[in-house]
mmCIF file of C-alpha atoms in Angstrom:
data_model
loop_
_atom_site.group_PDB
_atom_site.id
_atom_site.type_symbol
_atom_site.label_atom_id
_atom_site.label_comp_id
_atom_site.label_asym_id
_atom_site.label_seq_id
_atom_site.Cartn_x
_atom_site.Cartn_y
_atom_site.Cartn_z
ATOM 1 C CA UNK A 1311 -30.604 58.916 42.740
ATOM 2 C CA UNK A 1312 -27.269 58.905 40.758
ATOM 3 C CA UNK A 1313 -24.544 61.212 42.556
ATOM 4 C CA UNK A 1314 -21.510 62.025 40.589
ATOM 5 C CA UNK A 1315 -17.987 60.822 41.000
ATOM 6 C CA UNK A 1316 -14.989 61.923 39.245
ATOM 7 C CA UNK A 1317 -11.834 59.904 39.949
ATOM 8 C CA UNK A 1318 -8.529 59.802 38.701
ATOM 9 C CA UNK A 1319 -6.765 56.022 38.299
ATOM 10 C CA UNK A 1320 -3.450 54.940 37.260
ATOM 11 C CA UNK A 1321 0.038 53.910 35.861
ATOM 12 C CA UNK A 1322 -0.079 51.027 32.834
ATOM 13 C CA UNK A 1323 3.781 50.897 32.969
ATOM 14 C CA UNK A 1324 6.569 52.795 34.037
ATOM 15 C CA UNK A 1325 7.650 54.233 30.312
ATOM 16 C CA UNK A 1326 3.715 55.364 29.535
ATOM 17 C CA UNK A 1327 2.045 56.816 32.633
ATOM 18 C CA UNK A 1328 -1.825 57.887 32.088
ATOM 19 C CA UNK A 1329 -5.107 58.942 33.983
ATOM 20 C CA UNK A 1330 -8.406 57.421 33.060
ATOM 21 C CA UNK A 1331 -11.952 59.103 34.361
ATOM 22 C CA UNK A 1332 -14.522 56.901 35.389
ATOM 23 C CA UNK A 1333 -17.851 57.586 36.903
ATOM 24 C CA UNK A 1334 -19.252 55.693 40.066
ATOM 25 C CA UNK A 1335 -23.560 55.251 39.184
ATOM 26 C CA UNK A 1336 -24.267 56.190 42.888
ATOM 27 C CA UNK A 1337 -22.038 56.732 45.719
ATOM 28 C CA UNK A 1338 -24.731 55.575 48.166
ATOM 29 C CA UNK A 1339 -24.613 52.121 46.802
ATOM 30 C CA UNK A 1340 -21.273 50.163 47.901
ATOM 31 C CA UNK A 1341 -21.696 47.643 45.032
ATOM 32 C CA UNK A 1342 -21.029 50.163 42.469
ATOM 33 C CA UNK A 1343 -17.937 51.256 43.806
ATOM 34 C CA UNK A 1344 -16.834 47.666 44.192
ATOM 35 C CA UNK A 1345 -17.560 47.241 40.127
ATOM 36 C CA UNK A 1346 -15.671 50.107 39.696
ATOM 37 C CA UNK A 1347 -12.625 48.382 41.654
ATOM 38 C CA UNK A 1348 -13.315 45.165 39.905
ATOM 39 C CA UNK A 1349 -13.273 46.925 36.793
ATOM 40 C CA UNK A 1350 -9.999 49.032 37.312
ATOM 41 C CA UNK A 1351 -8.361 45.972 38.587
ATOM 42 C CA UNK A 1352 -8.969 44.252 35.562
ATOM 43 C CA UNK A 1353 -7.321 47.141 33.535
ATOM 44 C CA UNK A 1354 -4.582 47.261 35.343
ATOM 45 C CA UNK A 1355 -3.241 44.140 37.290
ATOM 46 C CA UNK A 1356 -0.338 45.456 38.622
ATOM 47 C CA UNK A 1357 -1.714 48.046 40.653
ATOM 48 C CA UNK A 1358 -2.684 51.736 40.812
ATOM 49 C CA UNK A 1359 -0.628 54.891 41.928
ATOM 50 C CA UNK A 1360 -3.213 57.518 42.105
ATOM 51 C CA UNK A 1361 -6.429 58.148 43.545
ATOM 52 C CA UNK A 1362 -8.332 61.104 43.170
ATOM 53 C CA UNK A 1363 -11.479 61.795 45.543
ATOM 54 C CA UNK A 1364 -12.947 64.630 43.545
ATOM 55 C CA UNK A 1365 -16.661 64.161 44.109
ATOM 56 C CA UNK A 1366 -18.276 67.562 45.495
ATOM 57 C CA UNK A 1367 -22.062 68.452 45.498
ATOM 58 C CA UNK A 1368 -23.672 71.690 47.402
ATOM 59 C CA UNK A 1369 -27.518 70.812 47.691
ATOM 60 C CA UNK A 1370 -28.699 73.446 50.294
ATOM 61 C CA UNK A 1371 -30.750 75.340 48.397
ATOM 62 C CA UNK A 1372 -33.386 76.438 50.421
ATOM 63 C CA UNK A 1373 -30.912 78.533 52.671
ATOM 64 C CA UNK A 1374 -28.500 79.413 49.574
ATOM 65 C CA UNK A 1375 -27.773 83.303 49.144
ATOM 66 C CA UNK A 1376 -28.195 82.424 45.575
ATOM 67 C CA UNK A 1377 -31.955 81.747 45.326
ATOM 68 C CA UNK A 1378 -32.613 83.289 48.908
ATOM 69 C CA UNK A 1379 -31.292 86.927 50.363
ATOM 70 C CA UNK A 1380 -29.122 86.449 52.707
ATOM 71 C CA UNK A 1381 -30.628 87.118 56.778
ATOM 72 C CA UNK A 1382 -29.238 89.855 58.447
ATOM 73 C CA UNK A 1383 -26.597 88.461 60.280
ATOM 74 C CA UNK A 1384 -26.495 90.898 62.913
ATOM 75 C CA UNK A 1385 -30.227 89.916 64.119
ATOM 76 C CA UNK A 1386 -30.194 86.443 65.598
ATOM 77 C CA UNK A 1387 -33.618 85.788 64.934
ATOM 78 C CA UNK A 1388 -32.849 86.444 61.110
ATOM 79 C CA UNK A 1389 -30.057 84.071 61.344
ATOM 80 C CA UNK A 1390 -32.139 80.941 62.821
ATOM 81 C CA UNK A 1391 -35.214 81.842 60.344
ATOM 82 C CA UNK A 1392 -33.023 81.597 57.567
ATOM 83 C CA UNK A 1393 -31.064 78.259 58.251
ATOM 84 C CA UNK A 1394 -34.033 76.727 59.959
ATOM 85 C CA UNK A 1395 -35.040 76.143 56.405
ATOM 86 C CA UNK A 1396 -32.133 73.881 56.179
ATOM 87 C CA UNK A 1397 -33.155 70.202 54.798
ATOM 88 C CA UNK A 1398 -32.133 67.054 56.520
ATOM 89 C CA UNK A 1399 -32.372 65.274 53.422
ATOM 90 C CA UNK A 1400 -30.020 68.158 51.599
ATOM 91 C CA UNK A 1401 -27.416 67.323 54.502
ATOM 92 C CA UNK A 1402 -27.814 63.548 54.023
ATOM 93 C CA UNK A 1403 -26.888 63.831 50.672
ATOM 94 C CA UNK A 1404 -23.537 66.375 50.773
ATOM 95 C CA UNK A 1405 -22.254 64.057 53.258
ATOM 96 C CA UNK A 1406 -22.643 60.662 51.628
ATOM 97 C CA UNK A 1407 -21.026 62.529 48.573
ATOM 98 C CA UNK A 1408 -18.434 64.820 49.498
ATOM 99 C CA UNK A 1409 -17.280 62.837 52.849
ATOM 100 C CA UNK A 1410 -18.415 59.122 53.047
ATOM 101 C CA UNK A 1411 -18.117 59.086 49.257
ATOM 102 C CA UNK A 1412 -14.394 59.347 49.561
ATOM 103 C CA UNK A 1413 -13.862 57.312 52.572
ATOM 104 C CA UNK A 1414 -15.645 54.323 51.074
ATOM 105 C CA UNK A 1415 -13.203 55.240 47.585
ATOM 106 C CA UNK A 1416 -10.122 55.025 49.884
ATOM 107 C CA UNK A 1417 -11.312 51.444 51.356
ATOM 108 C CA UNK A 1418 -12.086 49.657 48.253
ATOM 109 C CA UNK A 1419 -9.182 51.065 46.293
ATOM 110 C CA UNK A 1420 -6.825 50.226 48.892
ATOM 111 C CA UNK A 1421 -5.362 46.923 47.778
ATOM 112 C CA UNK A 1422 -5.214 48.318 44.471
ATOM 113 C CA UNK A 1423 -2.938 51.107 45.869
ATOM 114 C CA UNK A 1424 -0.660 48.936 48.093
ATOM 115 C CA UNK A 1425 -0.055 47.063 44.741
ATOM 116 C CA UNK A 1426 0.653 49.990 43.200
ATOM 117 C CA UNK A 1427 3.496 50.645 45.095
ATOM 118 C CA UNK A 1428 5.660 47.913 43.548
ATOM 119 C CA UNK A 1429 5.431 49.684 39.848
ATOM 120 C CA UNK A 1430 8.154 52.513 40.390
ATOM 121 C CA UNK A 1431 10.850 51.211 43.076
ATOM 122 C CA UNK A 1432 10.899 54.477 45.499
ATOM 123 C CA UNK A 1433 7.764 55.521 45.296
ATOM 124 C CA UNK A 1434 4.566 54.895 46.789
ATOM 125 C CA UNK A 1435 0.738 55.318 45.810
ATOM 126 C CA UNK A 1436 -0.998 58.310 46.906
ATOM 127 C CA UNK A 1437 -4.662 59.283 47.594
ATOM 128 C CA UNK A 1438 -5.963 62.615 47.267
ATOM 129 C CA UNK A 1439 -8.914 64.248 48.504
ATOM 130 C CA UNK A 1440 -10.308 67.244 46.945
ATOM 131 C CA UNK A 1441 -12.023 69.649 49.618
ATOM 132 C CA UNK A 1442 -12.800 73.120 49.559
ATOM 133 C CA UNK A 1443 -12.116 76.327 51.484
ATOM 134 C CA UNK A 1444 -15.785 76.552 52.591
ATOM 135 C CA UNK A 1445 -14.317 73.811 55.034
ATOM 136 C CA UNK A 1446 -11.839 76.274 56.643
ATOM 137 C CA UNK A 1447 -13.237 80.006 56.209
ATOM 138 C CA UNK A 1448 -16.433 81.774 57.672
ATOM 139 C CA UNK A 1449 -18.681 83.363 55.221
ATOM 140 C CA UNK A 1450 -17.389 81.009 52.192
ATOM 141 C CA UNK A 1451 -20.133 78.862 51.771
ATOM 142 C CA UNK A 1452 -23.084 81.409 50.712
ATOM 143 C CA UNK A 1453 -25.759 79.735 52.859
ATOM 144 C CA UNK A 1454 -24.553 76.295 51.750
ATOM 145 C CA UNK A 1455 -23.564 75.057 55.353
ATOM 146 C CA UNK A 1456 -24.187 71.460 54.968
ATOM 147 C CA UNK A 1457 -21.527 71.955 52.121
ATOM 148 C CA UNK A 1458 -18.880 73.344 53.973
ATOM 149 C CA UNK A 1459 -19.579 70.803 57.039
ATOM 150 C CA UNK A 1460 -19.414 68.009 54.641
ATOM 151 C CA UNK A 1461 -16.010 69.271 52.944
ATOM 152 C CA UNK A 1462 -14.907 69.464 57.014
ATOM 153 C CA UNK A 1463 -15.601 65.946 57.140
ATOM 154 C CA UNK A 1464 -13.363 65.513 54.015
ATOM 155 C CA UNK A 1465 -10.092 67.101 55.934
ATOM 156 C CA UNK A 1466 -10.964 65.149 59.487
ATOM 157 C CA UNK A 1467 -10.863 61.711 57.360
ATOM 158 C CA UNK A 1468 -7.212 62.300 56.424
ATOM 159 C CA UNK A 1469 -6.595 63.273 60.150
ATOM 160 C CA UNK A 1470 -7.964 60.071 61.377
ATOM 161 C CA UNK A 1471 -5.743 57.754 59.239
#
């Protein structure tokens, strides 16, 4: 399965700053992220000063208010029908794309990054993880709660570094 990545790379000198968009092949598979690296590197030796973890994918859709009416959320019995339709497999996949995704970004652009910091004296290379407010606020997910959990995960990585 190919799982979409959007991120954001780079600086090619001081006097012409630009952002290139590449796309990972599958965030479950560590080798393609290291090609990616490998390939970024190659573009630009001296370093990077941007990374942007943008990747985001909502893939509850049996329990989605979209395709499914939403349980009556004053009857518990409702409320556990509804999400017990919730698929493993669906939660699998939100987290290795919106949270371990990200992390294993971070890792293997790191070097890249700490080089970066040498390209404008002052300044140093950033990392930025896109979340969403389904991670923070009740009823913002619309039955997508592997989504939010995942985007959760996304805000505790940058609490654990």
């Amino acid at each position: 399965m190919s799982l979409p990545l959007l991120q954001a790379v780079g600086v090619s000198d001081v006097a012409k700053p630009f952002t290139k968009k590449r796309k990972a092949n599958d965030l479950e598979q560590k080798e393609e992220i290291k090609k990616l690296v490998d390939k970024v590197s190659s573009e630009e030796p001296n370093g990077i000063q941007l990374l942007v973890n943008n990747a985001g994918i909502a893939r509850d859709y049996a329990t989605e208010f979209a395709g499914n009416p939403p349980p009556d959320f004053h009857d518990p019995l409702a409320i556990s029908e509804h999400f017990w339709k919730s698929d493993p497999v669906s939660w699998q996949q939100n987290f290795t794309t919106n949270c371990i995704g990200g992390y294993f970004m971070s890792i293997a652009f790191l070097p890249l990054l700490a080089q970066g910091c040498d390209i404008i004296p002052g300044y140093s290379s950033s990392i930025v993880n896109i979340t969403s407010n389904s991670a923070f606020l009740k009823n913002t997910t619309r039955g997508h709660i592997s989504y939010g959990a995942s985007k959760a995960g996304v805000v505790l990585e940058k609490t654990a570094g």
